[in-house]
XYZ file of C-alpha atoms in Angstrom:
748
model
C -51.481 25.561 4.744
C -54.536 24.536 2.678
C -54.800 26.332 -0.660
C -58.035 27.190 -2.517
C -57.532 25.786 -6.004
C -59.820 25.092 -8.925
C -59.629 21.289 -9.333
C -57.884 20.191 -12.512
C -58.871 17.023 -14.311
C -56.191 14.378 -14.851
C -56.023 13.192 -18.457
C -54.748 9.626 -18.388
C -55.873 6.332 -19.947
C -54.730 4.061 -17.088
C -57.280 3.260 -14.381
C -54.517 2.262 -11.951
C -52.938 5.698 -12.331
C -56.284 7.397 -11.599
C -56.757 5.212 -8.530
C -53.351 6.106 -7.080
C -53.765 9.746 -8.030
C -57.103 10.025 -6.218
C -55.527 8.579 -3.067
C -52.805 11.215 -3.009
C -54.279 14.368 -4.523
C -55.727 15.913 -1.356
C -52.376 15.651 0.404
C -50.615 16.964 -2.686
C -52.865 20.039 -2.918
C -52.103 20.914 0.683
C -48.351 20.675 0.192
C -47.646 22.172 -3.235
C -47.963 25.692 -4.565
C -50.170 26.261 -7.652
C -47.106 26.330 -9.924
C -45.722 23.101 -8.458
C -49.165 21.496 -8.661
C -49.269 22.193 -12.402
C -45.810 20.633 -12.778
C -47.065 17.626 -10.833
C -50.147 17.155 -13.080
C -48.059 17.627 -16.212
C -45.531 15.011 -15.100
C -48.143 12.372 -14.268
C -49.912 12.896 -17.614
C -46.671 12.977 -19.583
C -45.298 9.669 -18.290
C -48.667 7.991 -18.890
C -48.357 8.853 -22.593
C -44.790 7.780 -23.420
C -45.693 4.148 -23.981
C -43.917 2.584 -21.027
C -46.934 1.543 -18.987
C -48.506 2.946 -15.814
C -45.727 2.118 -13.314
C -43.723 5.285 -13.976
C -46.738 7.553 -13.427
C -47.750 5.670 -10.267
C -44.241 6.057 -8.835
C -44.216 9.706 -9.896
C -47.518 10.289 -8.039
C -46.206 8.880 -4.765
C -42.786 10.551 -4.862
C -42.876 13.903 -6.590
C -44.886 15.945 -4.115
C -42.180 15.210 -1.532
C -39.576 16.290 -4.055
C -41.411 19.467 -5.022
C -41.905 20.417 -1.393
C -38.166 19.971 -0.719
C -36.589 21.492 -3.840
C -39.205 24.156 -4.657
C -40.777 25.502 -7.834
C -39.364 24.244 -11.124
C -37.937 21.086 -9.541
C -40.695 18.674 -10.631
C -40.503 19.868 -14.246
C -36.720 19.655 -14.160
C -36.856 16.033 -12.956
C -39.546 15.192 -15.529
C -37.440 16.563 -18.386
C -34.259 14.881 -17.129
C -36.009 11.546 -16.633
C -37.352 11.558 -20.173
C -34.343 12.910 -22.054
C -31.598 11.079 -20.142
C -33.251 7.847 -19.002
C -36.588 7.087 -20.721
C -35.137 7.651 -24.210
C -32.022 5.585 -23.529
C -31.221 1.900 -22.963
C -31.561 2.690 -19.255
C -35.344 3.183 -19.451
C -35.959 0.081 -17.323
C -34.331 1.904 -14.408
C -36.589 4.971 -14.495
C -38.796 3.750 -11.649
C -35.687 3.065 -9.541
C -34.448 6.566 -10.319
C -37.704 8.175 -9.177
C -37.838 6.049 -6.023
C -34.285 7.070 -5.136
C -35.490 10.613 -4.464
C -36.776 9.586 -1.050
C -33.121 9.129 -0.049
C -31.981 12.122 -2.079
C -34.190 14.638 -0.255
C -32.890 13.328 3.079
C -29.270 14.042 2.149
C -29.338 17.133 -0.083
C -30.126 20.801 0.380
C -32.866 22.609 -1.520
C -30.375 24.196 -3.933
C -28.503 20.981 -4.817
C -30.892 19.387 -7.325
C -28.886 20.468 -10.374
C -25.707 19.087 -8.815
C -27.364 15.738 -8.131
C -28.800 15.434 -11.652
C -25.394 16.317 -13.114
C -23.829 13.536 -11.036
C -26.375 10.983 -12.312
C -25.883 12.193 -15.884
C -22.107 11.818 -15.521
C -22.393 8.246 -14.274
C -24.833 7.243 -17.026
C -22.734 8.844 -19.747
C -19.655 6.933 -18.590
C -21.287 3.533 -18.027
C -23.783 3.247 -20.911
C -21.717 1.628 -23.655
C -21.716 0.297 -27.221
C -20.011 -2.866 -28.459
C -17.481 -2.076 -31.200
C -18.792 -3.083 -34.634
C -22.359 -3.640 -33.423
C -24.739 -0.680 -33.603
C -26.423 -1.474 -30.305
C -26.050 0.552 -27.139
C -26.288 -1.364 -23.871
C -27.698 -0.129 -20.590
C -25.476 0.810 -17.686
C -24.538 -2.327 -15.730
C -24.124 -0.336 -12.534
C -26.852 2.353 -12.540
C -29.285 0.343 -10.431
C -26.493 -0.579 -8.003
C -25.545 3.086 -7.675
C -29.157 4.096 -6.965
C -29.426 1.419 -4.274
C -26.589 3.118 -2.360
C -27.432 6.733 -3.157
C -28.379 7.568 0.432
C -25.017 6.397 1.729
C -23.172 8.145 -1.103
C -24.823 11.520 -0.549
C -24.758 11.173 3.225
C -21.073 10.413 3.547
C -19.427 11.998 0.505
C -19.455 15.485 -0.887
C -19.776 15.705 -4.667
C -16.037 15.994 -5.185
C -15.556 12.739 -3.290
C -18.465 11.071 -5.102
C -16.985 11.902 -8.517
C -13.568 10.619 -7.397
C -15.143 7.345 -6.259
C -17.020 6.954 -9.571
C -13.886 7.740 -11.572
C -11.940 5.067 -9.720
C -14.582 2.452 -10.498
C -14.666 3.450 -14.157
C -10.891 3.441 -14.431
C -10.636 -0.217 -13.450
C -14.008 -1.731 -14.375
C -15.390 0.237 -17.323
C -15.296 -2.835 -19.608
C -16.112 -5.396 -16.904
C -19.883 -5.240 -16.242
C -20.011 -7.694 -13.347
C -17.108 -6.101 -11.486
C -18.525 -2.650 -12.215
C -21.864 -3.578 -10.665
C -20.129 -5.019 -7.600
C -18.013 -1.879 -7.231
C -20.945 0.560 -7.332
C -22.995 -1.555 -4.948
C -20.152 -1.190 -2.415
C -19.850 -4.944 -2.135
C -16.096 -5.184 -2.787
C -13.250 -4.293 -0.455
C -11.711 -2.081 -3.158
C -14.862 -0.027 -3.505
C -15.266 0.381 0.235
C -11.635 1.388 0.648
C -11.888 4.102 -2.022
C -15.241 5.208 -0.622
C -13.856 5.562 2.884
C -10.897 7.591 1.648
C -13.267 10.114 0.035
C -15.601 10.613 3.011
C -16.489 13.939 4.558
C -14.537 14.885 7.643
C -11.020 14.300 8.933
C -9.590 10.855 8.233
C -7.694 9.357 11.150
C -4.918 8.209 8.832
C -4.178 11.863 7.960
C -3.526 12.869 11.591
C -2.239 9.616 13.067
C 1.309 10.897 13.468
C 0.129 14.106 15.170
C -2.006 12.105 17.575
C 0.810 9.695 18.334
C 3.139 12.581 19.159
C 0.447 14.167 21.348
C -0.049 10.852 23.135
C 3.687 10.502 23.648
C 4.272 14.063 24.833
C 1.206 14.401 27.083
C 1.036 10.946 28.592
C 4.318 9.230 27.741
C 2.383 6.287 26.314
C 3.111 4.178 23.244
C -0.233 2.646 22.259
C -0.929 1.264 18.796
C -3.953 2.646 16.927
C -6.462 0.391 15.164
C -9.208 2.486 13.521
C -12.616 0.989 12.773
C -15.436 2.047 10.474
C -19.167 1.625 11.043
C -20.046 2.349 7.421
C -20.066 -1.223 6.176
C -19.849 -3.400 9.290
C -23.140 -2.665 11.076
C -21.235 -1.203 13.993
C -23.768 1.486 14.893
C -23.275 0.796 18.612
C -19.576 0.015 18.457
C -17.677 2.109 21.010
C -13.997 3.023 21.286
C -11.880 1.015 23.700
C -8.307 0.288 24.743
C -7.057 -3.264 25.188
C -3.726 -5.082 24.970
C -1.848 -1.895 24.147
C -4.163 -1.072 21.238
C -6.585 1.845 20.971
C -9.639 1.160 18.803
C -11.165 4.382 17.537
C -13.266 5.715 14.612
C -11.450 6.160 11.316
C -13.114 9.494 10.527
C -14.431 12.414 12.563
C -16.307 15.570 11.596
C -16.770 18.723 13.632
C -19.230 18.265 16.501
C -20.688 20.996 18.701
C -18.013 23.388 17.450
C -15.189 20.985 18.377
C -12.813 20.356 15.417
C -12.219 16.691 14.534
C -8.566 16.709 15.656
C -9.635 17.837 19.127
C -12.301 15.155 19.178
C -9.579 12.565 18.645
C -7.521 14.185 21.411
C -10.528 14.056 23.756
C -11.108 10.374 23.016
C -7.465 9.314 23.409
C -7.048 11.357 26.603
C -10.170 9.789 28.105
C -8.985 6.266 27.268
C -5.515 6.843 28.709
C -7.079 8.380 31.821
C -8.930 5.112 32.352
C -5.731 3.166 31.789
C -3.984 5.223 34.471
C -6.668 5.542 37.131
C -9.187 2.699 36.667
C -8.723 -0.639 38.413
C -11.084 -3.427 37.370
C -13.709 -4.513 39.902
C -15.721 -7.733 39.966
C -19.020 -7.309 38.115
C -20.664 -10.741 38.255
C -23.272 -9.748 40.847
C -24.055 -6.312 39.415
C -27.052 -5.521 37.217
C -26.590 -3.711 33.876
C -28.165 -0.571 35.368
C -25.804 -0.628 38.352
C -22.841 -0.936 36.001
C -24.173 1.897 33.841
C -24.298 4.436 36.680
C -21.003 3.234 38.151
C -19.450 3.891 34.719
C -20.890 7.422 34.713
C -19.147 8.236 37.999
C -15.934 6.472 36.954
C -15.795 8.419 33.665
C -16.174 11.648 35.618
C -13.580 10.566 38.212
C -10.803 9.761 35.736
C -11.514 12.971 33.813
C -11.351 14.983 37.036
C -7.953 13.456 37.857
C -6.643 14.042 34.326
C -7.831 17.642 34.369
C -5.587 18.336 37.353
C -2.667 17.854 34.989
C -4.230 19.247 31.807
C -7.127 21.612 32.706
C -7.752 22.463 29.041
C -9.205 19.013 28.418
C -12.294 19.851 30.473
C -13.599 22.374 27.938
C -13.254 19.874 25.079
C -14.969 17.097 27.034
C -17.740 19.424 28.182
C -18.459 20.626 24.647
C -18.728 17.029 23.439
C -21.097 16.022 26.214
C -24.776 15.722 25.140
C -26.891 18.526 26.576
C -30.424 17.281 27.219
C -33.481 18.869 28.714
C -34.680 17.301 31.949
C -38.095 16.711 30.418
C -37.067 15.224 27.048
C -38.015 11.751 28.260
C -41.524 10.907 29.463
C -40.703 8.285 32.086
C -44.333 7.207 32.341
C -44.077 5.788 28.802
C -40.373 5.079 28.298
C -37.455 3.744 30.271
C -35.425 6.797 31.210
C -32.280 5.060 32.459
C -30.060 6.304 29.601
C -31.626 9.765 29.793
C -30.972 9.943 33.545
C -27.374 8.767 33.029
C -26.790 11.460 30.390
C -28.158 14.175 32.699
C -25.909 12.958 35.506
C -22.860 12.844 33.202
C -23.452 16.445 32.213
C -23.940 17.595 35.798
C -20.692 15.935 36.922
C -18.564 17.728 34.330
C -20.432 21.041 33.909
C -20.964 23.207 36.997
C -23.029 25.657 34.944
C -25.726 23.113 34.052
C -29.353 24.203 34.414
C -30.784 21.037 35.951
C -33.075 21.287 38.973
C -33.585 17.588 39.707
C -32.838 17.153 43.412
C -31.191 13.745 43.045
C -28.937 14.921 40.217
C -27.862 17.947 42.274
C -27.335 15.834 45.395
C -25.088 13.276 43.727
C -23.154 15.885 41.754
C -22.383 17.541 45.098
C -21.412 14.192 46.650
C -19.053 13.515 43.767
C -17.384 16.940 44.057
C -16.981 16.458 47.808
C -15.414 13.034 47.271
C -12.895 14.320 44.727
C -12.047 17.366 46.843
C -11.741 15.757 50.265
C -10.422 12.249 49.617
C -6.767 12.075 48.668
C -6.766 8.758 46.797
C -10.090 7.904 45.195
C -10.665 4.576 43.474
C -12.974 2.747 41.098
C -14.657 1.280 44.185
C -15.803 4.809 45.100
C -17.417 5.208 41.673
C -19.119 1.848 42.082
C -20.533 2.816 45.472
C -21.887 6.124 44.145
C -23.414 4.437 41.096
C -25.228 1.767 43.104
C -26.473 4.360 45.587
C -27.711 6.706 42.842
C -29.660 3.933 41.125
C -31.250 2.843 44.407
C -32.345 6.426 45.084
C -33.710 7.178 41.599
C -35.002 3.807 40.408
C -38.457 3.858 38.795
C -40.866 1.132 37.764
C -40.598 2.339 34.149
C -36.858 1.538 34.077
C -37.716 -1.987 32.964
C -39.890 -0.910 30.017
C -38.855 -2.285 26.631
C -39.076 1.181 25.032
C -35.749 2.730 26.072
C -35.033 6.441 25.514
C -31.779 6.694 23.516
C -31.862 10.055 21.700
C -28.632 12.023 22.183
C -27.582 10.135 25.311
C -24.090 8.981 24.277
C -20.871 11.006 24.559
C -18.993 10.122 21.370
C -15.547 10.354 22.955
C -16.248 7.896 25.774
C -15.370 4.216 25.565
C -17.264 1.047 26.415
C -15.582 0.825 29.854
C -14.528 -2.784 29.388
C -11.382 -2.172 31.435
C -13.536 -1.309 34.465
C -15.036 -4.771 34.873
C -13.812 -8.242 35.677
C -16.107 -11.258 35.312
C -15.047 -14.233 37.411
C -17.539 -16.512 35.664
C -15.663 -16.123 32.380
C -12.443 -17.280 33.988
C -13.559 -20.738 35.121
C -11.424 -23.749 34.362
C -13.745 -25.096 31.696
C -13.378 -21.997 29.571
C -9.635 -21.870 30.120
C -9.365 -25.465 28.974
C -11.514 -24.761 25.932
C -9.394 -21.769 24.933
C -6.178 -23.728 25.439
C -7.451 -26.556 23.249
C -8.617 -24.090 20.631
C -5.217 -22.455 20.377
C -3.418 -25.785 20.368
C -5.508 -26.893 17.395
C -4.971 -23.705 15.415
C -2.142 -23.035 13.031
C 0.076 -20.245 14.429
C -0.576 -18.111 11.375
C -4.292 -18.052 12.133
C -3.905 -16.129 15.387
C -4.051 -12.375 14.723
C -2.984 -10.329 17.724
C -4.450 -7.058 16.474
C -6.508 -6.015 13.445
C -4.650 -5.408 10.180
C -3.235 -2.070 9.189
C -4.130 -1.001 5.666
C -1.707 0.603 3.220
C -2.055 2.149 -0.208
C -0.268 0.557 -3.144
C 1.045 2.459 -6.155
C -0.574 1.701 -9.517
C 2.147 2.404 -12.062
C -0.245 2.125 -15.015
C -2.748 4.728 -13.802
C -0.183 6.803 -11.852
C -2.254 6.799 -8.672
C -2.569 4.970 -5.375
C -4.981 2.128 -4.759
C -6.266 3.125 -1.330
C -6.142 0.660 1.565
C -5.116 -2.024 -0.903
C -2.828 -4.117 1.293
C -3.571 -5.630 4.721
C -0.530 -5.865 7.005
C -0.781 -8.103 10.066
C 1.892 -7.681 12.727
C 2.863 -9.803 15.689
C 5.847 -10.965 17.717
C 7.784 -13.723 16.006
C 7.566 -17.179 17.529
C 10.548 -18.358 19.587
C 12.719 -21.414 20.187
C 16.059 -22.189 21.865
C 18.275 -19.051 22.117
C 21.397 -21.183 22.550
C 21.314 -21.744 18.783
C 22.302 -18.101 18.283
C 25.066 -18.339 20.887
C 26.467 -21.315 18.980
C 26.457 -19.297 15.760
C 28.387 -16.483 17.443
C 30.863 -18.983 18.875
C 31.390 -20.393 15.373
C 32.495 -16.917 14.260
C 34.591 -16.107 17.337
C 37.519 -14.801 15.264
C 35.225 -12.460 13.343
C 33.689 -11.306 16.633
C 37.152 -10.331 17.909
C 37.865 -8.364 14.725
C 34.526 -6.600 14.972
C 35.150 -5.697 18.602
C 38.326 -3.825 17.679
C 36.468 -1.891 14.979
C 33.548 -1.188 17.313
C 35.829 0.320 19.936
C 36.931 2.849 17.337
C 33.350 3.596 16.317
C 32.141 4.261 19.849
C 31.800 7.992 20.577
C 34.893 9.251 22.420
C 33.668 12.747 23.242
C 32.285 13.333 26.701
C 29.286 15.442 27.580
C 29.231 17.350 30.867
C 26.156 16.885 33.066
C 25.671 19.617 35.672
C 23.287 19.769 38.645
C 23.838 16.154 39.750
C 23.326 15.005 43.356
C 26.022 12.384 42.759
C 28.870 12.724 40.297
C 32.554 12.509 39.500
C 33.487 16.081 40.462
C 32.288 18.936 42.636
C 30.728 21.806 40.677
C 32.311 24.753 42.521
C 29.943 27.424 41.206
C 26.863 25.549 42.352
C 28.509 24.460 45.622
C 29.420 28.057 46.577
C 25.900 29.237 45.725
C 24.451 26.504 47.965
C 26.725 27.528 50.865
C 25.567 31.147 50.521
C 21.916 30.042 50.471
C 22.489 27.909 53.573
C 24.101 30.768 55.510
C 21.220 33.072 54.511
C 18.712 30.597 55.916
C 17.436 29.479 52.494
C 17.058 25.915 51.321
C 20.345 25.022 49.553
C 20.459 23.188 46.251
C 21.854 19.687 46.885
C 22.712 19.125 43.206
C 26.303 20.330 43.608
C 28.146 17.693 41.564
C 28.956 17.307 37.910
C 29.299 14.105 35.913
C 30.240 13.049 32.398
C 28.794 10.656 29.830
C 29.848 9.609 26.356
C 28.106 11.461 23.574
C 25.875 8.773 22.047
C 25.390 8.292 18.306
C 22.023 9.756 17.317
C 21.025 6.989 14.927
C 18.047 4.627 14.678
C 18.207 1.554 12.467
C 15.574 -0.902 11.274
C 16.818 -4.142 9.749
C 13.980 -5.485 7.585
C 14.365 -9.140 6.596
C 12.739 -10.731 3.553
C 11.470 -14.073 4.925
C 10.050 -15.449 1.683
C 10.151 -19.095 0.574
C 13.307 -18.677 -1.516
C 15.433 -18.379 1.651
C 15.096 -22.148 1.983
C 17.258 -22.613 -1.141
C 20.635 -24.247 -0.570
C 23.648 -22.020 -1.245
C 25.682 -23.510 -4.148
C 28.828 -25.259 -2.973
C 27.554 -25.666 0.591
C 25.020 -27.773 2.427
C 23.479 -24.760 4.139
C 20.402 -22.694 3.277
C 20.308 -18.949 2.719
C 18.141 -18.697 5.858
C 20.878 -20.227 8.031
C 23.458 -17.773 6.704
C 21.013 -14.921 7.257
C 20.578 -15.977 10.899
C 24.352 -15.962 11.361
C 24.721 -12.532 9.776
C 21.883 -10.982 11.773
C 23.254 -12.523 14.987
C 26.617 -10.883 14.415
C 24.997 -7.593 13.526
C 22.704 -7.696 16.562
C 25.647 -8.327 18.867
C 27.671 -5.553 17.230
C 24.921 -2.939 17.470
C 24.383 -3.801 21.142
C 28.048 -2.917 21.747
C 27.561 0.426 20.037
C 24.355 1.194 21.932
C 22.477 2.306 18.812
C 18.682 2.374 18.684
C 18.113 -0.786 16.670
C 15.136 -2.951 15.659
C 14.811 -6.136 13.604
C 11.667 -7.181 11.739
C 10.810 -9.737 9.084
C 8.077 -9.952 6.478
C 6.478 -12.165 3.862
C 3.181 -12.115 1.976
C 0.415 -14.339 0.699
C -1.494 -11.936 -1.622
C -2.413 -8.370 -0.780
C -4.914 -9.633 1.789
C -2.180 -10.996 4.035
C 1.211 -9.372 4.458
C 2.829 -10.635 7.660
C 5.165 -8.329 9.616
C 7.103 -10.033 12.420
C 8.708 -8.097 15.283
C 11.981 -9.837 16.147
C 13.688 -7.089 18.158
C 12.053 -3.855 19.260
C 13.834 -0.514 19.565
C 13.535 -0.651 23.342
C 14.790 -4.237 23.669
C 18.352 -5.313 24.392
C 20.205 -8.113 22.632
C 19.199 -10.837 25.092
C 17.838 -14.375 25.146
C 14.311 -13.180 24.322
C 15.469 -11.616 21.063
C 17.814 -14.506 20.305
C 14.994 -17.026 20.763
C 12.895 -15.231 18.125
C 15.809 -15.043 15.710
C 16.519 -18.739 16.244
C 12.997 -19.659 15.123
C 12.982 -17.791 11.790
C 11.040 -19.547 9.029
C 10.957 -18.801 5.305
C 7.634 -19.032 3.459
C 5.306 -17.300 0.986
C 6.216 -14.262 -1.171
C 7.839 -10.808 -1.060
C 5.408 -7.857 -1.164
C 8.122 -5.434 -0.193
C 6.425 -2.045 -0.587
C 3.845 -2.670 2.134
C 6.508 -3.982 4.526
C 8.680 -0.912 3.943
C 5.726 1.394 4.618
C 4.893 -0.437 7.837
C 8.497 -0.450 9.009
C 8.738 3.258 8.180
C 5.738 3.907 10.424
C 7.756 2.777 13.458
C 11.123 4.136 12.327
C 9.597 7.572 11.794
C 8.576 7.687 15.466
C 12.171 7.378 16.699
C 13.874 10.514 17.996
C 17.192 10.374 16.129
C 19.162 12.578 13.788
C 19.727 9.723 11.333
C 17.176 7.018 10.496
C 18.421 4.084 8.453
C 16.302 1.249 7.059
C 18.319 -1.756 5.895
C 16.344 -4.127 3.675
C 17.944 -7.559 3.354
C 16.447 -9.578 0.478
C 17.337 -12.372 -1.913
C 15.079 -11.412 -4.825
C 12.771 -8.918 -6.461
C 9.368 -7.901 -5.029
C 6.690 -10.407 -6.018
C 3.416 -11.978 -4.932
C 1.132 -14.672 -6.296
C -1.732 -12.259 -7.059
C 0.451 -9.924 -9.188
C 1.522 -11.585 -12.468
C 3.366 -8.510 -13.754
C 6.588 -8.085 -11.741
C 6.837 -4.445 -12.835
C 3.834 -3.537 -10.664
C 5.449 -4.402 -7.329
C 8.861 -3.104 -8.390
C 7.320 0.308 -9.082
C 5.316 0.192 -5.852
C 8.438 -0.608 -3.822
C 10.250 2.273 -5.508
C 7.359 4.539 -4.502
C 7.583 3.277 -0.904
C 11.313 4.068 -0.898
C 10.567 7.602 -2.125
C 7.985 8.041 0.641
C 10.616 7.087 3.226
C 13.132 9.516 1.772
C 10.575 12.335 1.851
C 10.165 11.708 5.596
C 13.904 11.967 6.220
C 14.649 8.234 6.343
C 17.449 6.501 4.455
C 16.425 3.151 2.903
C 19.312 0.942 1.789
C 19.024 -2.506 0.208
C 21.400 -5.434 0.665
C 20.608 -7.952 -2.052
C 21.721 -11.580 -2.173
C 20.457 -11.989 -5.750
C 23.240 -12.156 -8.339
C 20.662 -11.087 -10.948
C 19.656 -7.985 -9.001
C 21.364 -5.583 -11.411
C 18.364 -5.932 -13.716
C 15.915 -4.291 -11.311
C 17.432 -3.124 -8.040
C 18.548 0.305 -9.238
C 14.982 0.943 -10.437
C 13.891 0.582 -6.816
C 16.722 1.999 -4.686
C 18.691 4.146 -7.125
C 22.324 3.937 -6.019
C 21.465 3.011 -2.426
C 22.160 -0.705 -2.555
C 24.828 -3.371 -2.360
C 24.795 -6.800 -3.977
C 26.566 -9.637 -2.170
C 27.292 -12.176 -4.903
C 28.923 -14.707 -2.591
C 26.111 -15.424 -0.146
C 28.390 -17.467 2.102
C 30.259 -14.226 2.937
C 27.093 -12.561 4.290
C 27.945 -13.047 8.006
C 31.184 -11.159 7.461
C 29.889 -8.489 5.088
C 26.653 -7.440 6.832
C 28.189 -6.005 10.048
C 30.897 -4.219 8.057
C 28.323 -2.706 5.742
C 26.280 -1.517 8.705
C 29.299 0.179 10.274
C 30.198 1.968 7.059
C 26.638 3.257 6.668
C 26.377 4.535 10.254
C 29.920 5.848 10.681
């Protein structure tokens, strides 16, 4: 609203300031109250008189009326006073223009009553990063203030103030006296900074609910997919969509509440939708389909798999419906914009929400066709969705669909994937490409092929008594394989020991029997059930045919992970022999693997090594669901020893899988020949303390970590890591005999 004001003269000696002021003043008078207008004049005049040139006043002119309009009366004066006292009169005066310019981002990410909180945050950062050199009476400007201001929109948009302070404190803790590293940290250009930043974000972090989601996945769908979260914050992944591929679910690493749906339910909606596709979608050939045909086919296929899933779990429909964008039919002007995405969003809503308010005849017609298909046809398929999608596009196609200006606003359902599993492209499978890929993989070192993205783990900082978030990258994959007969030869070499073990194993096997009733086939007739079935039969009722009873041995409720240190030192020759530690380890693990197979325990074998925190390799040698067969033997036969021993990260990753096992007792055996170490950590104490912390984390989750050390100098450090839960085998050549015995004593 235009205000009637007596014009006030601007008192300023700079012509450039007057020029800029005259350009803006009419707009300013329309937007600011009389009190704010006085603050505005005062600020422009004040900064023109402090002896720092006209640039501050010119910036003030262009920015402060926006600020005053957003924060209200008193805000312009408050910023003027803060700018002068805290910045202009300090070594940071060269950054005053940057500070004023940053308010364009600030007003987009703060509420009207948050100005004081923002200024306090800036004051805190400046107070901590503006420093003096000891013995020299000169104070230096903050090396990171400008970097912080350059990211202020992202900081305020993704962190609350508690998280922002925590992020700043972390940077100051490690880089207060290192100007270059400090600047890099606050510009979010280092992996450390981004990791800490992500951990502090608003919303629910996936890592905090991963176990809950895994258990939901397992209980609802009986599936065992691996999760690989992604972030769009730093990777320009604005249009990146969730997907499922090769047993891995890719999903966002943080969710906030949306449309009243809590973040945990959003994750449930996403995972359920992806698994529904995995169960009900069969890929169809897409080479001859246009992008628009594929788009509408995907709309019908999304609705089809959700309809089928809802038969089993009806409660999912409400979550999906609440997450579906709700658009008005007339949001998109299809005479000026391409309305393909808008039309697809309307159709998606109509297919899942019977109470929609749309009146478009084509939308109503195809929603009815879809409902009729799902109701009347017993076994629908992806081909049905494709046919509906092509037909819908043909019926509704408009000339404006090909316009470059495409309507996108609120057209994507956040829980839906990119539908890659729905399509198969024959053109991509031609022989030339196959040959190229084969040559590429033949030329690559095996270590360069990463099956799935890394999993990030915290690492304990013993000096600052806190975790370094997402500090270590763990890559996992199946171990390479060779000739399994090598393992059979090792077992044959120890045939006498195998016979001894067999006698001990027979004693360890559970002798108690458990009765199983209601069996159609069994060892004995269950008289109670049989008589009841006869009575039902004579009364004309359907008799129960499960009239037998059977027996099975009570199994040991134990899960074991054997974690092998595969670092370079395993290549050392054992004194007094011509054999390496690695060869003896293979013998010992072979005997143990055979023994555990006889017992029937839930048992897995994995190995690890590391080449700095950026690359910890975790090799699956035997999975919990695998038997001791040639496949497992071939992996064990190909073991290689290289790199270093970052043990804490490997223990955490192994614990992730061990924790998922349904057993009363969970044992992690760590077999190593030395202390934790890596080439990027000169102080051995750091990784020893981190490994101890990882052991404590396992114990808190009900797991029992136990170390078997082959290092005759282990007494100097091993108790600091494992307490009393360790054994040291001084004579390494006795390992094949000692390892199985130790296992049996621990699981008895």
